PDB file of C-alpha atoms in Angstrom:
ATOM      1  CA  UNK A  28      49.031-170.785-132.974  1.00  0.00           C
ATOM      2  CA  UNK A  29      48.393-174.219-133.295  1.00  0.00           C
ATOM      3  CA  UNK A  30      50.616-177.481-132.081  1.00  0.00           C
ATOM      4  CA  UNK A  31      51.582-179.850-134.005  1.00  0.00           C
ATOM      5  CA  UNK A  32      48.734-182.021-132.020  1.00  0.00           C
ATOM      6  CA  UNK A  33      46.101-179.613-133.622  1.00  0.00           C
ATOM      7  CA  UNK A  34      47.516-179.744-136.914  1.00  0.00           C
ATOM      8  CA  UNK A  35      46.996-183.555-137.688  1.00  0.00           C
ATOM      9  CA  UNK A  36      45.063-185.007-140.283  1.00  0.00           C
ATOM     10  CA  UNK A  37      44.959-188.363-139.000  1.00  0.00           C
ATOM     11  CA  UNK A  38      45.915-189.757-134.990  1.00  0.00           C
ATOM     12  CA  UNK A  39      49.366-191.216-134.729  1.00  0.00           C
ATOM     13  CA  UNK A  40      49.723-194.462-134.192  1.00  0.00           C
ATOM     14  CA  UNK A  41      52.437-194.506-131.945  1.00  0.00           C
ATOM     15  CA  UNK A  42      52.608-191.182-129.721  1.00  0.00           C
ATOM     16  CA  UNK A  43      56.061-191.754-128.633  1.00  0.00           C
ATOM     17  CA  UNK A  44      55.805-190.539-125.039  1.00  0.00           C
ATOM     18  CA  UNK A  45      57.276-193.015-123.518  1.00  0.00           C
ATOM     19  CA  UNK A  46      60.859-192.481-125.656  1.00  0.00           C
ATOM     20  CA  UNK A  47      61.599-189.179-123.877  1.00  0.00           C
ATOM     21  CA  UNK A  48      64.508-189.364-122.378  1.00  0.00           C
ATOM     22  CA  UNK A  49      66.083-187.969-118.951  1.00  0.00           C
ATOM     23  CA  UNK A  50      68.999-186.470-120.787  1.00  0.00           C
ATOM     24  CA  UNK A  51      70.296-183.708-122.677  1.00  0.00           C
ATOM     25  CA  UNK A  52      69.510-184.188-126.600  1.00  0.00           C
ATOM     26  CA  UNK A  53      72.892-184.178-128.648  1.00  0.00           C
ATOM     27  CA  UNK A  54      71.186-181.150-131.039  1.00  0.00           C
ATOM     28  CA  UNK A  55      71.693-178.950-127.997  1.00  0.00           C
ATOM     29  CA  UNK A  56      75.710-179.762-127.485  1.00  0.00           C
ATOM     30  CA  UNK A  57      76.353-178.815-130.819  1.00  0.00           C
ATOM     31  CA  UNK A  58      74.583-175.901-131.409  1.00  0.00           C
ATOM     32  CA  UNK A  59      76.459-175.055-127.950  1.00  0.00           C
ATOM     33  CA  UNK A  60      79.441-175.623-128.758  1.00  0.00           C
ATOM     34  CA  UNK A  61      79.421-174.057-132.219  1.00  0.00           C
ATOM     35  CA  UNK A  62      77.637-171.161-130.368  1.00  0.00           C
ATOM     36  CA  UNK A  63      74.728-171.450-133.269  1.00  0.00           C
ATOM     37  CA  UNK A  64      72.113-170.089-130.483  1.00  0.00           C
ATOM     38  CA  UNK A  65      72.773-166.529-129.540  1.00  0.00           C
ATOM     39  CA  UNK A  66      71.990-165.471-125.721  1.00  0.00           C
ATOM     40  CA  UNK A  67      68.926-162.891-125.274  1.00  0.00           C
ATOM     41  CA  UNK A  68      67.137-165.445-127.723  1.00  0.00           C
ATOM     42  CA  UNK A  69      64.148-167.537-127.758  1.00  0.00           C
ATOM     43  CA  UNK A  70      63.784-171.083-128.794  1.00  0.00           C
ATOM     44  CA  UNK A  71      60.749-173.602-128.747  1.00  0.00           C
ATOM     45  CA  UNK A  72      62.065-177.409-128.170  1.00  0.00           C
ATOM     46  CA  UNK A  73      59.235-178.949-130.408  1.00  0.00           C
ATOM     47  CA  UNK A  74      58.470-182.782-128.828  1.00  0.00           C
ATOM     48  CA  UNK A  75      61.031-181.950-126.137  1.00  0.00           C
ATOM     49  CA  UNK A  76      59.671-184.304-123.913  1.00  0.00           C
ATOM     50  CA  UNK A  77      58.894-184.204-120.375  1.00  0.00           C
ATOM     51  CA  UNK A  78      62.041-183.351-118.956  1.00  0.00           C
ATOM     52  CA  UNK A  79      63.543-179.815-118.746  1.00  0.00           C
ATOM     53  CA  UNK A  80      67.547-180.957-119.308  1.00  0.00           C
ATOM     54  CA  UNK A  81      67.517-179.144-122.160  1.00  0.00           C
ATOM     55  CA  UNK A  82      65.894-176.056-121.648  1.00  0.00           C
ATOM     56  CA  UNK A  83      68.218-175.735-118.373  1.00  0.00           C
ATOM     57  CA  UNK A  84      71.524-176.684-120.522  1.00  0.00           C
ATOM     58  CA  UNK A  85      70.596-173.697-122.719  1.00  0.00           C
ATOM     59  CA  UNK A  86      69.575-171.273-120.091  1.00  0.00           C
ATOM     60  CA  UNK A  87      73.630-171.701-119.039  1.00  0.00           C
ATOM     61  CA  UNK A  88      74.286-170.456-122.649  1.00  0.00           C
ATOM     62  CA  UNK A  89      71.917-167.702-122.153  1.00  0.00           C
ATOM     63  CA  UNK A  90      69.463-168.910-124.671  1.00  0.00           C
ATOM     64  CA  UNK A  91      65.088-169.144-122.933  1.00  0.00           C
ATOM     65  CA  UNK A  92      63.991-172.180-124.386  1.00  0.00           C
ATOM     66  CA  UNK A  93      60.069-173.308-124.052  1.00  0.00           C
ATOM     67  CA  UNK A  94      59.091-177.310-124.310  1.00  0.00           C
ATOM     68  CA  UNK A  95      56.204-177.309-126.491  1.00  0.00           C
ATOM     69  CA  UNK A  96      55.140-181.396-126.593  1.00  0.00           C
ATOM     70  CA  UNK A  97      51.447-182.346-127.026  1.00  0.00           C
ATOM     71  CA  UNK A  98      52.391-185.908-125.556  1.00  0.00           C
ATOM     72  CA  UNK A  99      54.691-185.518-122.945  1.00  0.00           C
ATOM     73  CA  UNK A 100      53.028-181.859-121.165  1.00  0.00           C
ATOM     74  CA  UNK A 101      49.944-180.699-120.175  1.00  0.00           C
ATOM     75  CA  UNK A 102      47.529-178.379-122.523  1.00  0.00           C
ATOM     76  CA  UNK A 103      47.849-175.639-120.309  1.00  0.00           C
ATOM     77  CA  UNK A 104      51.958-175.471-120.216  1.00  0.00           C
ATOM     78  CA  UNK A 105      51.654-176.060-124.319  1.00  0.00           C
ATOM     79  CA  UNK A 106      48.888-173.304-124.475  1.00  0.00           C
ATOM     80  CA  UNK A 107      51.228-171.020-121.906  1.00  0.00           C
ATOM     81  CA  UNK A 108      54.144-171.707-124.132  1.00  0.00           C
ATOM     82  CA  UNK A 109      52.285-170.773-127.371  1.00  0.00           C
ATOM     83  CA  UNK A 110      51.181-167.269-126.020  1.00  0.00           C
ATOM     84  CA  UNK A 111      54.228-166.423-124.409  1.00  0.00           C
ATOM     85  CA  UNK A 112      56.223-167.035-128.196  1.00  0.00           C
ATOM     86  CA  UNK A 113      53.350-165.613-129.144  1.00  0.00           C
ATOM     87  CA  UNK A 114      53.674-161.882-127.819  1.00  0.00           C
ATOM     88  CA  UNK A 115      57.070-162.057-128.300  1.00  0.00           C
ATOM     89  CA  UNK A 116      57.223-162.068-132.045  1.00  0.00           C
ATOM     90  CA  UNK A 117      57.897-165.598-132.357  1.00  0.00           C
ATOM     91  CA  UNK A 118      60.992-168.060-131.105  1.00  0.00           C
ATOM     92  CA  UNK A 119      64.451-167.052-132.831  1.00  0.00           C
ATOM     93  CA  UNK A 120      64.917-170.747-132.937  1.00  0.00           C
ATOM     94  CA  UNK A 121      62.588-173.964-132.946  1.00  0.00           C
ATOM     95  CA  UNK A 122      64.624-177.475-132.190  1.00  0.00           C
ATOM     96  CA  UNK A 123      63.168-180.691-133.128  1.00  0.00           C
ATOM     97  CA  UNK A 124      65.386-183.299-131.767  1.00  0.00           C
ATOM     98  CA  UNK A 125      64.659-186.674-131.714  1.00  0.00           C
ATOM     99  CA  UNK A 126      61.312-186.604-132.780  1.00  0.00           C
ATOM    100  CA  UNK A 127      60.720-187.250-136.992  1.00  0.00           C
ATOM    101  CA  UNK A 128      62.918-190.241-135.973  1.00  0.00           C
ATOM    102  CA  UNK A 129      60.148-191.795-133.693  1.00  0.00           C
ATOM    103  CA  UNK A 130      57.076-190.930-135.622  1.00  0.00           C
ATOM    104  CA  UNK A 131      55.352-193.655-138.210  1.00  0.00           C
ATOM    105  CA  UNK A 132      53.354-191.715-140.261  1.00  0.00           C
ATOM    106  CA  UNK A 133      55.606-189.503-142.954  1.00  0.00           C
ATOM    107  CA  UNK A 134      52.321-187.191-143.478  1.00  0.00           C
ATOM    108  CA  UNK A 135      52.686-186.245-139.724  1.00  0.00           C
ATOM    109  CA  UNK A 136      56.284-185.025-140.494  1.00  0.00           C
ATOM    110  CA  UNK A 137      55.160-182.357-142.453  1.00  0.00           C
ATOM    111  CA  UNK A 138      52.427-181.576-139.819  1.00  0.00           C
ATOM    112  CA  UNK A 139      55.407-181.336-137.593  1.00  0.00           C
ATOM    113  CA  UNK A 140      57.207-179.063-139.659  1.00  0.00           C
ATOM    114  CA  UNK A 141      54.762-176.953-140.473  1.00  0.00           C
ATOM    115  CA  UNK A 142      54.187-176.515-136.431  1.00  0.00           C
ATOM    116  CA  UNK A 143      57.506-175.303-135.597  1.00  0.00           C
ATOM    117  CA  UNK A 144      57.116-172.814-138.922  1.00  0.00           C
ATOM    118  CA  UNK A 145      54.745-171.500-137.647  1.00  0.00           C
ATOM    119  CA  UNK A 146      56.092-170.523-133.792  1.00  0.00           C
ATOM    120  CA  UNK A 147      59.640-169.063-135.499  1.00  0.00           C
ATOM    121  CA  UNK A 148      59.879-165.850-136.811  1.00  0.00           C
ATOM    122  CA  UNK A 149      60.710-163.825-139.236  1.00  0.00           C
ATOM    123  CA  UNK A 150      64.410-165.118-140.274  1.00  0.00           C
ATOM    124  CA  UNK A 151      64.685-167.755-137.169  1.00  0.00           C
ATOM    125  CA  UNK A 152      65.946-170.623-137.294  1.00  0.00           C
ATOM    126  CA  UNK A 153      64.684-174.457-137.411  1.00  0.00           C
ATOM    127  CA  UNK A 154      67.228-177.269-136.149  1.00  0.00           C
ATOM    128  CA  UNK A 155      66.390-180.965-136.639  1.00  0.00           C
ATOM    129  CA  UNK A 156      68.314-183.921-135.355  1.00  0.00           C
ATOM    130  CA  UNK A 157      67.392-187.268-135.269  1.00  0.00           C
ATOM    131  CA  UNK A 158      68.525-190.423-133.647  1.00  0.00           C
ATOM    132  CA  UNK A 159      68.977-192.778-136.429  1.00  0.00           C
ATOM    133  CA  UNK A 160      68.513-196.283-134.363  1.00  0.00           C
ATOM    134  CA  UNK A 161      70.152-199.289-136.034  1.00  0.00           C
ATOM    135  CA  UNK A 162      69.911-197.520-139.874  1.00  0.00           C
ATOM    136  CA  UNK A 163      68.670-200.006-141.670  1.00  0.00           C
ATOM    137  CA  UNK A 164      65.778-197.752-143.142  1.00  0.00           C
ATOM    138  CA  UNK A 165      63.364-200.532-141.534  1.00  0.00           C
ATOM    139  CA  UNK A 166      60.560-199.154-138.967  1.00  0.00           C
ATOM    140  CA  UNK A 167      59.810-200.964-136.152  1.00  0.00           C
ATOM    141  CA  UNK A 168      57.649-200.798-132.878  1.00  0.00           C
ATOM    142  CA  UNK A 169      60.386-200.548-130.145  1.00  0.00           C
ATOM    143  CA  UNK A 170      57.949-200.814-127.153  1.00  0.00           C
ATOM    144  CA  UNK A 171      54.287-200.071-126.703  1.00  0.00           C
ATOM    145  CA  UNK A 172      53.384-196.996-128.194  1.00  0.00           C
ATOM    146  CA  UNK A 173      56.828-196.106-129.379  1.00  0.00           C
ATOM    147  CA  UNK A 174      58.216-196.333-132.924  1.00  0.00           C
ATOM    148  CA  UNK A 175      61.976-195.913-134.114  1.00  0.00           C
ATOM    149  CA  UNK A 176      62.344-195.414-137.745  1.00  0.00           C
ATOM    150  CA  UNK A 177      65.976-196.138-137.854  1.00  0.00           C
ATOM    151  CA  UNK A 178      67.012-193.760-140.369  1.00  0.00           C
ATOM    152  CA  UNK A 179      69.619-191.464-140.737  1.00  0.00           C
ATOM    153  CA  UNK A 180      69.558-187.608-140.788  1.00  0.00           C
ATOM    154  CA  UNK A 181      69.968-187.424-144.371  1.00  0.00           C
ATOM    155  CA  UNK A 182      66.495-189.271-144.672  1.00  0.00           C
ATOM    156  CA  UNK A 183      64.791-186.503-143.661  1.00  0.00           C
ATOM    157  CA  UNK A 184      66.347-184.020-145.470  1.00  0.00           C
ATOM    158  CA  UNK A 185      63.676-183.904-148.208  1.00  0.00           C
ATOM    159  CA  UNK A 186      61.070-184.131-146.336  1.00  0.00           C
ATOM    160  CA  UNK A 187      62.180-180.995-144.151  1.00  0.00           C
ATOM    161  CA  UNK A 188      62.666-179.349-147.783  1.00  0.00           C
ATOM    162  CA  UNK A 189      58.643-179.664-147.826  1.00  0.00           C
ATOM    163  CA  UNK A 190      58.115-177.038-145.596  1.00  0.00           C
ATOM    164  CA  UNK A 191      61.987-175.287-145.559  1.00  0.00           C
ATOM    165  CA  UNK A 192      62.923-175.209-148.959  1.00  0.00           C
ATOM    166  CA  UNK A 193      66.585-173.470-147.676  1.00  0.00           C
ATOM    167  CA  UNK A 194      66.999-176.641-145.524  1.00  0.00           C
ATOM    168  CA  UNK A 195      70.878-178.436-145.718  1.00  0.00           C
ATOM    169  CA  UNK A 196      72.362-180.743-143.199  1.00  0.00           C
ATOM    170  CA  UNK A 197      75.324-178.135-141.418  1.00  0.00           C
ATOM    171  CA  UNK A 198      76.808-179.472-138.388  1.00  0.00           C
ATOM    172  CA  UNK A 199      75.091-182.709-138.104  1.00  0.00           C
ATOM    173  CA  UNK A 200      71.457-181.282-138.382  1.00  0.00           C
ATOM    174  CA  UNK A 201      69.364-179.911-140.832  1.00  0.00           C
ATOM    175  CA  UNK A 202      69.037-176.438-140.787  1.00  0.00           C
ATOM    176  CA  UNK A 203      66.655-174.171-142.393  1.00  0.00           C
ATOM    177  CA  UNK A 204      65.486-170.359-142.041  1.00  0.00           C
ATOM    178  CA  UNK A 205      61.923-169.006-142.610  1.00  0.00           C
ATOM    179  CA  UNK A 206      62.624-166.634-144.970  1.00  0.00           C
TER     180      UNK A 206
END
């Protein structure tokens, strides 16, 4: 399996590392509370950063969850992470919160997307959120190496259609199934 790291074309400009964040993403809370992730199953937090909030907040709820993040963790966790998904048939669920929203290059969305397709399985699930900055639809550099595109979810929507043609916004994400 590759990472999303291995699937680019072209470098990104802005890697984004520095925009993880020492919280719990928002993506998690309501696919808690809405019980959308079923215990016993397996999820891969695409770009989840360098912090573990998340995949702790879900192990409360039953749910393993793996950070896979090119950036943010070291190749051997990311290669650890692929194998273990790996021999187990693939994650249930992949989450990709906060991440489309801080990456330039719309070409590297798909790569994305086409990364977490490929660590699901059979009928999982993908979940994207996004945090949509100021919304004006206007990029900007928010720091060194760091980019906000300041867009809402429904921007994306299309784009996640690429690669999930089932995709719809439910909840406050998109959601999609590889089917």
């Amino acid at each position: 399996m590759l990472s999303f790291k291995e699937y680019l074309k072209e470098d990104q400009e802005f890697t984004s590392a520095a925009t993880s964040q020492s919280q719990i993403a928002k993506g998690f809370g309501i696919l808690a509370q809405k019980k959308l992730l079923k215990p016993g199953t397996v999820n891969v937090d695409l770009g989840g950063g360098r912090y573990d909030h998340g995949t702790q907040f879900l192990e409360k709820h039953g749910v393993t969850s793996h950070v896979l993040d090119p950036y943010n963790r070291p190749p051997e966790h990311n290669e650890k992470v692929k194998e273990t998904v790996r021999r187990g048939g693939g994650a249930h669920s992949v989450t990709l919160f906060n991440v489309l929203n801080t990456i330039k290059e719309p070409e590297i969305h798909l790569d994305v997307l086409k990364s977490a397709k490929q660590h699901l399985r059979p009928g999982g699930s993908l979940w994207v959120g996004v945090y949509p900055g100021d919304r004006s639809g206007v990029g900007r550099q928010t720091k060194a190496d760091s980019w906000q595109r300041n867009e809402p979810l429904g921007a994306y929507l299309e784009t996640v259609k690429t690669v999930f043609p089932n995709a719809r916004i439910k909840h406050g994400l998109i959601h999609a199934t590889d089917d």
